[in-house]
GROMACS .gro file of C-alpha atoms in nm:
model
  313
    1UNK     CA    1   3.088  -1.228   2.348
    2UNK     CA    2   2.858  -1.018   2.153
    3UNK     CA    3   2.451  -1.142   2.215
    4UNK     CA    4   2.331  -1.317   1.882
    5UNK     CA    5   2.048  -1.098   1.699
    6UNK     CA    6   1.668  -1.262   1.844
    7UNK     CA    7   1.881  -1.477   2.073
    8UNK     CA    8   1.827  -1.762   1.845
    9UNK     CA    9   2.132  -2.042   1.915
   10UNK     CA   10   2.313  -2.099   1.633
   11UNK     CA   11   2.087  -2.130   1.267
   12UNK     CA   12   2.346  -2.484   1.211
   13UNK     CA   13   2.216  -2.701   1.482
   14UNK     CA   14   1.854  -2.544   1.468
   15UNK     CA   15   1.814  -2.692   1.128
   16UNK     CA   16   2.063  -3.004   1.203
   17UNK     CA   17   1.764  -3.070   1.476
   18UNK     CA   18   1.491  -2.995   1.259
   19UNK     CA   19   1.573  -3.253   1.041
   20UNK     CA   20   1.713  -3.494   1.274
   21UNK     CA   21   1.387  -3.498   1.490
   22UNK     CA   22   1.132  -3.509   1.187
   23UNK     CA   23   1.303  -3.849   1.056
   24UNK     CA   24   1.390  -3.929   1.399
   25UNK     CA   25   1.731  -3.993   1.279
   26UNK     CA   26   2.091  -3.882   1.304
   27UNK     CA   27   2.206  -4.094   0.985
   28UNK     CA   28   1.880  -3.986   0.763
   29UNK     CA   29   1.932  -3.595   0.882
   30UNK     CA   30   2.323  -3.668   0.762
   31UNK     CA   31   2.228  -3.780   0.458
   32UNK     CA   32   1.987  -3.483   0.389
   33UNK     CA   33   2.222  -3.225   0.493
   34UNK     CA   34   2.509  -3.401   0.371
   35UNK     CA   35   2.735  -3.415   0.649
   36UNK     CA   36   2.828  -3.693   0.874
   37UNK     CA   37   2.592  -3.825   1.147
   38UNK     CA   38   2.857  -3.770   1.420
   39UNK     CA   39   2.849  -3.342   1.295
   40UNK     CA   40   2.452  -3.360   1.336
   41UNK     CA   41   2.492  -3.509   1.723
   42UNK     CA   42   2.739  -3.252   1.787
   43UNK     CA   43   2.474  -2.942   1.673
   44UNK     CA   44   2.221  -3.136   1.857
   45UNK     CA   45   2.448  -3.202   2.168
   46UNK     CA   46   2.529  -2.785   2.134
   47UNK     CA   47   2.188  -2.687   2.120
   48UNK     CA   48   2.081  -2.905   2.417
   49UNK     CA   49   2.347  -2.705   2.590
   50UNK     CA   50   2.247  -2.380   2.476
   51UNK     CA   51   1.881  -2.464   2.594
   52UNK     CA   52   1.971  -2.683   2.918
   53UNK     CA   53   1.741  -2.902   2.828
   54UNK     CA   54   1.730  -3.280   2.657
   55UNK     CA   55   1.572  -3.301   2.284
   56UNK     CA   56   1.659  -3.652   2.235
   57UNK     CA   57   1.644  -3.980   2.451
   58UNK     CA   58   1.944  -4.164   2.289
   59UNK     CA   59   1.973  -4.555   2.357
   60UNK     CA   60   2.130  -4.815   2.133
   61UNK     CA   61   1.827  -4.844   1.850
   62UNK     CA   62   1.828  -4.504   1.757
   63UNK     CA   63   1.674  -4.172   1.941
   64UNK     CA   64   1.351  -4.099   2.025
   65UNK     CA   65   1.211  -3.716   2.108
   66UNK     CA   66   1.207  -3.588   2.420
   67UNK     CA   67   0.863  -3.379   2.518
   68UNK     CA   68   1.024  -3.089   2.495
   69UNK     CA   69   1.221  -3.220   2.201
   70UNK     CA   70   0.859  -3.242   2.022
   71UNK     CA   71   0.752  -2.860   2.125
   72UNK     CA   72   1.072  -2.744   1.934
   73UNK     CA   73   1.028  -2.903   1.599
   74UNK     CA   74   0.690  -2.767   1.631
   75UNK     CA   75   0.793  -2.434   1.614
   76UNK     CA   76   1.026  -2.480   1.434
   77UNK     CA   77   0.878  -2.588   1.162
   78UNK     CA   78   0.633  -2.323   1.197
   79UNK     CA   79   0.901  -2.058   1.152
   80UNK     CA   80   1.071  -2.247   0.870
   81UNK     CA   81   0.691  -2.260   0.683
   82UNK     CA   82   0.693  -1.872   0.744
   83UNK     CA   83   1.094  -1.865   0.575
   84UNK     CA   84   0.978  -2.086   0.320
   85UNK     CA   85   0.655  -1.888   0.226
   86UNK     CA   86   0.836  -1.553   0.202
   87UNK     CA   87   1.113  -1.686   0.001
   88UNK     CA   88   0.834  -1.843  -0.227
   89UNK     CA   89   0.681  -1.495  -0.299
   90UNK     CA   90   0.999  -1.318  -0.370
   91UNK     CA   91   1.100  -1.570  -0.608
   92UNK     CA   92   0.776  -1.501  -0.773
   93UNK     CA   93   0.806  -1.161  -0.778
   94UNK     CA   94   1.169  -1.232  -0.916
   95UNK     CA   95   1.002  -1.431  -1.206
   96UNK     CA   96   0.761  -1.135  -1.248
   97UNK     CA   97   1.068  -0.943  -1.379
   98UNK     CA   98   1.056  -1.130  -1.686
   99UNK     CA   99   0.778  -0.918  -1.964
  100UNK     CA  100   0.595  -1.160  -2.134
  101UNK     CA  101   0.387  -1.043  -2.464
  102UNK     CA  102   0.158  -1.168  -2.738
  103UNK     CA  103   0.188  -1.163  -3.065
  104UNK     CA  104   0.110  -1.370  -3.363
  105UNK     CA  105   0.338  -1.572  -3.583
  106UNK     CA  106   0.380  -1.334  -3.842
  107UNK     CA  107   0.435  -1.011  -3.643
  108UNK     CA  108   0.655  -1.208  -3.382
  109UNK     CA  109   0.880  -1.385  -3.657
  110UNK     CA  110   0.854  -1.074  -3.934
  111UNK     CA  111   0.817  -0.764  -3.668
  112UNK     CA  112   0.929  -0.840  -3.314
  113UNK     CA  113   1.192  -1.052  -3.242
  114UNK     CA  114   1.440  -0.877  -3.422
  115UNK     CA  115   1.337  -0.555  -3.214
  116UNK     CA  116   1.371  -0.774  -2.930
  117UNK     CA  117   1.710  -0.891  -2.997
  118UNK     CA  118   1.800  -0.507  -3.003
  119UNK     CA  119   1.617  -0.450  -2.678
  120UNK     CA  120   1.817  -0.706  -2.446
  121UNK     CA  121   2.132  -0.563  -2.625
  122UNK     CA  122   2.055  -0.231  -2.438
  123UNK     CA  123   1.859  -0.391  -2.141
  124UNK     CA  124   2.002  -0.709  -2.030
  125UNK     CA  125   1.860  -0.721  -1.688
  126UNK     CA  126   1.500  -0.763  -1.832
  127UNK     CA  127   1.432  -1.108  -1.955
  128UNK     CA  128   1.096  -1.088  -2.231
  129UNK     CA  129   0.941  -1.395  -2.311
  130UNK     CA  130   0.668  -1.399  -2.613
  131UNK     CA  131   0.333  -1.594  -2.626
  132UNK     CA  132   0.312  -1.685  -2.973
  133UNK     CA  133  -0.065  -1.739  -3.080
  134UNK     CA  134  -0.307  -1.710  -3.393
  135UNK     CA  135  -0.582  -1.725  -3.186
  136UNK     CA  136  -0.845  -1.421  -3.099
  137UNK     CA  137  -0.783  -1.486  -2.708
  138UNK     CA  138  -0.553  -1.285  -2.524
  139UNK     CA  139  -0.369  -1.446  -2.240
  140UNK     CA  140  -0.504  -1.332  -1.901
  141UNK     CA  141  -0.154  -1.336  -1.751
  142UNK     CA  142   0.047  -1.135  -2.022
  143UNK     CA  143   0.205  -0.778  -2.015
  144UNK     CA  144   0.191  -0.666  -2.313
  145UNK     CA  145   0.004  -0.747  -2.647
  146UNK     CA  146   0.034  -0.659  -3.006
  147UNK     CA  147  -0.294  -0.616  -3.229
  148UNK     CA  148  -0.385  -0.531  -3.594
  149UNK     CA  149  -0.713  -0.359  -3.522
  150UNK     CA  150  -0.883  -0.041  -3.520
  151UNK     CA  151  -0.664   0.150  -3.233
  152UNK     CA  152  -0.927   0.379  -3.144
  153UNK     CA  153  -1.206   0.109  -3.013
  154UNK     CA  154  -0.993  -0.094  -2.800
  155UNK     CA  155  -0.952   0.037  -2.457
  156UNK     CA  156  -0.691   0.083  -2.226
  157UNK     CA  157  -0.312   0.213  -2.275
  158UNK     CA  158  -0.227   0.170  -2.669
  159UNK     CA  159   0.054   0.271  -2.888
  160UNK     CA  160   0.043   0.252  -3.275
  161UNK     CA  161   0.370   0.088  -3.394
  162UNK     CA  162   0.302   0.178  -3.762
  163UNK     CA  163   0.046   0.193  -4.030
  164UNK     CA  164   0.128  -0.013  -4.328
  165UNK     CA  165   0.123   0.021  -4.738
  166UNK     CA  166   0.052  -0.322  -4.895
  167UNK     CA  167   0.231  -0.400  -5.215
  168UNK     CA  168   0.198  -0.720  -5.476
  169UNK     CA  169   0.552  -0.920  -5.406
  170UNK     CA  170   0.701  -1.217  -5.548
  171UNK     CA  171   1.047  -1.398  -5.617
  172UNK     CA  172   1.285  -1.257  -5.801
  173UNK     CA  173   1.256  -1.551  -6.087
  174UNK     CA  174   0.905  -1.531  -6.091
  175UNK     CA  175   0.914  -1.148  -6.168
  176UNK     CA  176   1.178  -1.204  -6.425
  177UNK     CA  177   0.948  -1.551  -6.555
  178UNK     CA  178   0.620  -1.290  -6.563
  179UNK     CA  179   0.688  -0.973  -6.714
  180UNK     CA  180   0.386  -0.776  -6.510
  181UNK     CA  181   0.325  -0.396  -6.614
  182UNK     CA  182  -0.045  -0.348  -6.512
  183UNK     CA  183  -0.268  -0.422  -6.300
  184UNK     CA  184  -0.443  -0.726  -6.550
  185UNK     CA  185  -0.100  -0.887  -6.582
  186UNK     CA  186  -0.092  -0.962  -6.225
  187UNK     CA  187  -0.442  -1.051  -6.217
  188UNK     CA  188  -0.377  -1.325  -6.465
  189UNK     CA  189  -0.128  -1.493  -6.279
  190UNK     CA  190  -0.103  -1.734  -5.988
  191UNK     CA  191  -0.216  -1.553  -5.652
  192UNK     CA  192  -0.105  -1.696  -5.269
  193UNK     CA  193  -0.412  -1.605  -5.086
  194UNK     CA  194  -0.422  -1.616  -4.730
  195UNK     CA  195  -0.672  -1.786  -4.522
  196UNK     CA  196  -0.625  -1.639  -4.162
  197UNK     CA  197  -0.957  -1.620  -3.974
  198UNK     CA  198  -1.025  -1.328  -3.731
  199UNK     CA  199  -0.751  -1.121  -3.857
  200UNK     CA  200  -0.923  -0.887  -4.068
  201UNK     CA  201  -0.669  -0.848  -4.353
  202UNK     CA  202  -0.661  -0.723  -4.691
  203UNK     CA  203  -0.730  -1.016  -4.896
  204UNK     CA  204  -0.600  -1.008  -5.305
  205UNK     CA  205  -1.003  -0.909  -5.353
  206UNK     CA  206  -0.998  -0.576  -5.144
  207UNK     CA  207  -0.621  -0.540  -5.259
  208UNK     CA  208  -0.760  -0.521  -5.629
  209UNK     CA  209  -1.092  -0.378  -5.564
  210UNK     CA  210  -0.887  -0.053  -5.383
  211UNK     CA  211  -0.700  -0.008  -5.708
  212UNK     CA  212  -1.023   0.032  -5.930
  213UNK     CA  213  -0.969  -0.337  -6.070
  214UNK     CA  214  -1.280  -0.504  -6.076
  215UNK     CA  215  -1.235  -0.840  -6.278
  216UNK     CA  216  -1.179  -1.240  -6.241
  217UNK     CA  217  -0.852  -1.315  -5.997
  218UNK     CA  218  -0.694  -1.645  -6.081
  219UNK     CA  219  -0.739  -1.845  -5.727
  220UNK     CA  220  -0.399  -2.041  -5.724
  221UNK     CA  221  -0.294  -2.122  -5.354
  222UNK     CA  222  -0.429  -2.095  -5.021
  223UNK     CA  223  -0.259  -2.123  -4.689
  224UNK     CA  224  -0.328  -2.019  -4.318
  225UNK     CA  225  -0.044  -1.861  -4.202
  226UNK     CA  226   0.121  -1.539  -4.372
  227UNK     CA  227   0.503  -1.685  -4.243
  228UNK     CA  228   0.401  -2.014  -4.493
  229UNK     CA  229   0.291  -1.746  -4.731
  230UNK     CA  230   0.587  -1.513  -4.807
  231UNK     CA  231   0.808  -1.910  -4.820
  232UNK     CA  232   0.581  -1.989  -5.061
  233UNK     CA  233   0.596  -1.668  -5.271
  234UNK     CA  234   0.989  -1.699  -5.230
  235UNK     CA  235   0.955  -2.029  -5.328
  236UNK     CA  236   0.801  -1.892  -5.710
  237UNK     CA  237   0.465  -2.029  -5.649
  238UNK     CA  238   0.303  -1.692  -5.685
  239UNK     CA  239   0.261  -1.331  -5.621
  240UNK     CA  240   0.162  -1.297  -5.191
  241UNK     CA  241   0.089  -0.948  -5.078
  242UNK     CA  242   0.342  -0.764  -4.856
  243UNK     CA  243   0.247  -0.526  -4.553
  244UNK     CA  244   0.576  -0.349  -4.544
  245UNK     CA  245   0.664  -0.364  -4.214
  246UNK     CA  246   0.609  -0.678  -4.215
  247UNK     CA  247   0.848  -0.799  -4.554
  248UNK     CA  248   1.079  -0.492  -4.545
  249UNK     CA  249   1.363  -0.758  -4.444
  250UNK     CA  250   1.224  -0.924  -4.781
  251UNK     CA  251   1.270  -0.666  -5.011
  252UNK     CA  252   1.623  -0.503  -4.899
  253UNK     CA  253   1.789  -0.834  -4.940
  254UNK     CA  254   1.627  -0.936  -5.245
  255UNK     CA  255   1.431  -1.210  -5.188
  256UNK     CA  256   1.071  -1.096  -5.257
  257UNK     CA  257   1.059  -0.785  -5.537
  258UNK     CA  258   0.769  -0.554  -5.587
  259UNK     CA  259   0.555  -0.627  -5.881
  260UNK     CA  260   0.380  -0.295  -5.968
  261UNK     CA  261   0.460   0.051  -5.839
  262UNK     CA  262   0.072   0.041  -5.693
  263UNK     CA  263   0.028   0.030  -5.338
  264UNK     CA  264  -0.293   0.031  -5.123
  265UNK     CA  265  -0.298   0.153  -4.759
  266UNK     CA  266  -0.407  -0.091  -4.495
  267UNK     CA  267  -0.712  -0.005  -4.341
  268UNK     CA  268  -0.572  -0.155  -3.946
  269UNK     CA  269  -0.293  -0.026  -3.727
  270UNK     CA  270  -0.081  -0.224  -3.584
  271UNK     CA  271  -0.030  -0.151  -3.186
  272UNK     CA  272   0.051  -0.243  -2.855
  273UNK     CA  273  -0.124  -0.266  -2.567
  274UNK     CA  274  -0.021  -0.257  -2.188
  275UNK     CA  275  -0.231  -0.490  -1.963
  276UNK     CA  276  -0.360  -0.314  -1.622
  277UNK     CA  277  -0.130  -0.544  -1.417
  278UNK     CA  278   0.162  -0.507  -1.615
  279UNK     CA  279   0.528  -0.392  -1.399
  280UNK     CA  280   0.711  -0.131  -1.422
  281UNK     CA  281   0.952  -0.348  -1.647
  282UNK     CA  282   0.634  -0.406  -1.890
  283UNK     CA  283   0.591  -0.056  -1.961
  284UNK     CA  284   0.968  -0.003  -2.041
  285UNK     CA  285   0.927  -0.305  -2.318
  286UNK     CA  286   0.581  -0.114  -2.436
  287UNK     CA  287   0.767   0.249  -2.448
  288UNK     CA  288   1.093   0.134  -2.616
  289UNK     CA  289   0.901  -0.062  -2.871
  290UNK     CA  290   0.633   0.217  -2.944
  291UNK     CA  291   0.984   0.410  -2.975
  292UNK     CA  292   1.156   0.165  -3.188
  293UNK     CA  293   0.888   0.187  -3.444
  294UNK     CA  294   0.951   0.547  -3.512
  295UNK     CA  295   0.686   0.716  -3.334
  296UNK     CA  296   0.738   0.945  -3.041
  297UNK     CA  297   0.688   0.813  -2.744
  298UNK     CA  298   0.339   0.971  -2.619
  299UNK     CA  299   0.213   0.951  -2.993
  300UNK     CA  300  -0.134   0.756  -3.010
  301UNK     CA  301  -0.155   0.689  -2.619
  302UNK     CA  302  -0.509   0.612  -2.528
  303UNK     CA  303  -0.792   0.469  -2.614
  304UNK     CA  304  -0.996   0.691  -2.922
  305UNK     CA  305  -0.666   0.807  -3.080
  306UNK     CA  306  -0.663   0.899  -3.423
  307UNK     CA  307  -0.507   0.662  -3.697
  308UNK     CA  308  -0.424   0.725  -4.022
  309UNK     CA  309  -0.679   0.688  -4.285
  310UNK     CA  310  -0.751   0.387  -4.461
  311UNK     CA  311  -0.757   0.355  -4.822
  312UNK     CA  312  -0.849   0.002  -4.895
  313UNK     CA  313  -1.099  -0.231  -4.745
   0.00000   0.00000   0.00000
């Protein structure tokens, strides 16, 4: 009979003892490794043998541990602890397959879950999940984040994914309800304006003030978030603007139109950014969207890159 690897008796009645000597029970180790109490006196009866020695005093109550009984789970348990901790980390670094990123509302409803869907199409293996926040902190434990921001200042592995044109949108009924030929015409008319702190974008203001208009805006509704914003502009409560990455979707199926044939270029980039700790798997998300945004991958990659320049603002 070939010798076991380590010599260890059989792994069955080491753990049918383990359990049977913590609860100091045949019937409560059955239950736990569900199996019948007479199978767990068997593996312990087999591993006496094995050892020569007696792990249990059995009388008519129950069983009690022998001393040497008592020095075995102590090891034992030891070992398992070591089992147990190692298993622990690779499940962790298991979970650590999975990218996580941050973006906001708008660019992960508008911009990046679509891309996303495309991604797993081609990558299955790599599970992504997104950290959806408004807020200016970035999550210590992410991979990946997406910014709009000056490029060049931040620091650190960046990509630009485009840089947008920002046109006047609104429903189709509304255009058709507002016949708008110049600039004036649209300043006349309701106005979503968007109230997002810390964001640094275009307002209707800058947007007007880039195309040499100068005059009263009509100041119809406000909201916080630019998702709530294009619903409300499809909703024909107003003219929102449109980053174009953003509302592309928007304007090939028809429901947002272009007002005027004006356009004003946004004075941000939108990028991504690769934390320091980020895996191997993180950096595949970061190339494959820098990629999927129609740059060359290796385009923009550092910190002090040059963007394109910014018309408005």
């Amino acid at each position: 009979m070939p010798k076991r690897p380590y010599d260890l008796p059989p792994l069955s009645s080491l753990v049918s003892f383990e359990s049977a000597a913590r609860h100091i029970s045949f019937k409560k180790a059955a239950a736990e490794l569900n199996v019948t109490p007479a199978a767990v006196s068997h593996q312990v009866k087999a591993l006496e043998q094995d050892l020569n020695s007696v792990l249990f005093r059995r009388h008519h109550r129950g069983v009690e541990l022998t001393e040497t009984g008592a020095y075995l789970l102590v090891s034992l348990q030891r070992g398992f602890e070591e089992i147990n901790g190692a298993l622990d980390q690779l499940r962790a670094r298991a979970w650590k397959t999975s990218v996580t990123i941050r973006a906001t509302t708008a660019m992960s409803a508008l911009w990046l879950t679509p891309r996303l869907a495309q991604f797993w199409k081609s990558h299955p293996h790599i599970s992504v999940s997104q950290i959806v926040s408004d807020a200016d902190e970035i999550e210590p434990d992410c991979d990946l984040s997406i910014h709009y921001g000056d490029m060049s200042s931040d620091t650190g592995l960046c990509r630009a994914l485009f840089h947008d044109r920002i046109s006047a949108l609104a429903s189709p009924r509304f255009a058709e309800q507002n016949r708008i030929s110049t600039i004036d015409d649209l300043a006349a008319l309701p106005l979503i304006h968007l109230d997002a702190g810390g964001t640094d974008w275009t307002d209707w203001q800058d947007w007007f003030a880039a195309l040499g208009y100068g005059g009263k805006l009509r100041n119809s509704h406000r909201v916080n978030n630019y998702v709530i914003a294009l619903q409300a502009a499809q909703d024909d409560m107003g003219a929102v603007l449109g980053w174009e990455g953003l509302t592309r979707s928007f304007v090939e199926t028809g429901r947002l139109v272009k007002l005027l044939r004006e356009t004003v270029s946004s004075p941000r980039d939108y990028y991504v950014k690769l934390h320091p700790h980020a895996s191997e798997q993180a950096r595949l998300v970061f190339n494959w969207l820098a990629a999927s945004s129609g740059r060359k991958e290796g385009e923009a990659e550092s910190a002090g890159a040059r963007r394109p320049e910014a018309s408005a603002r």
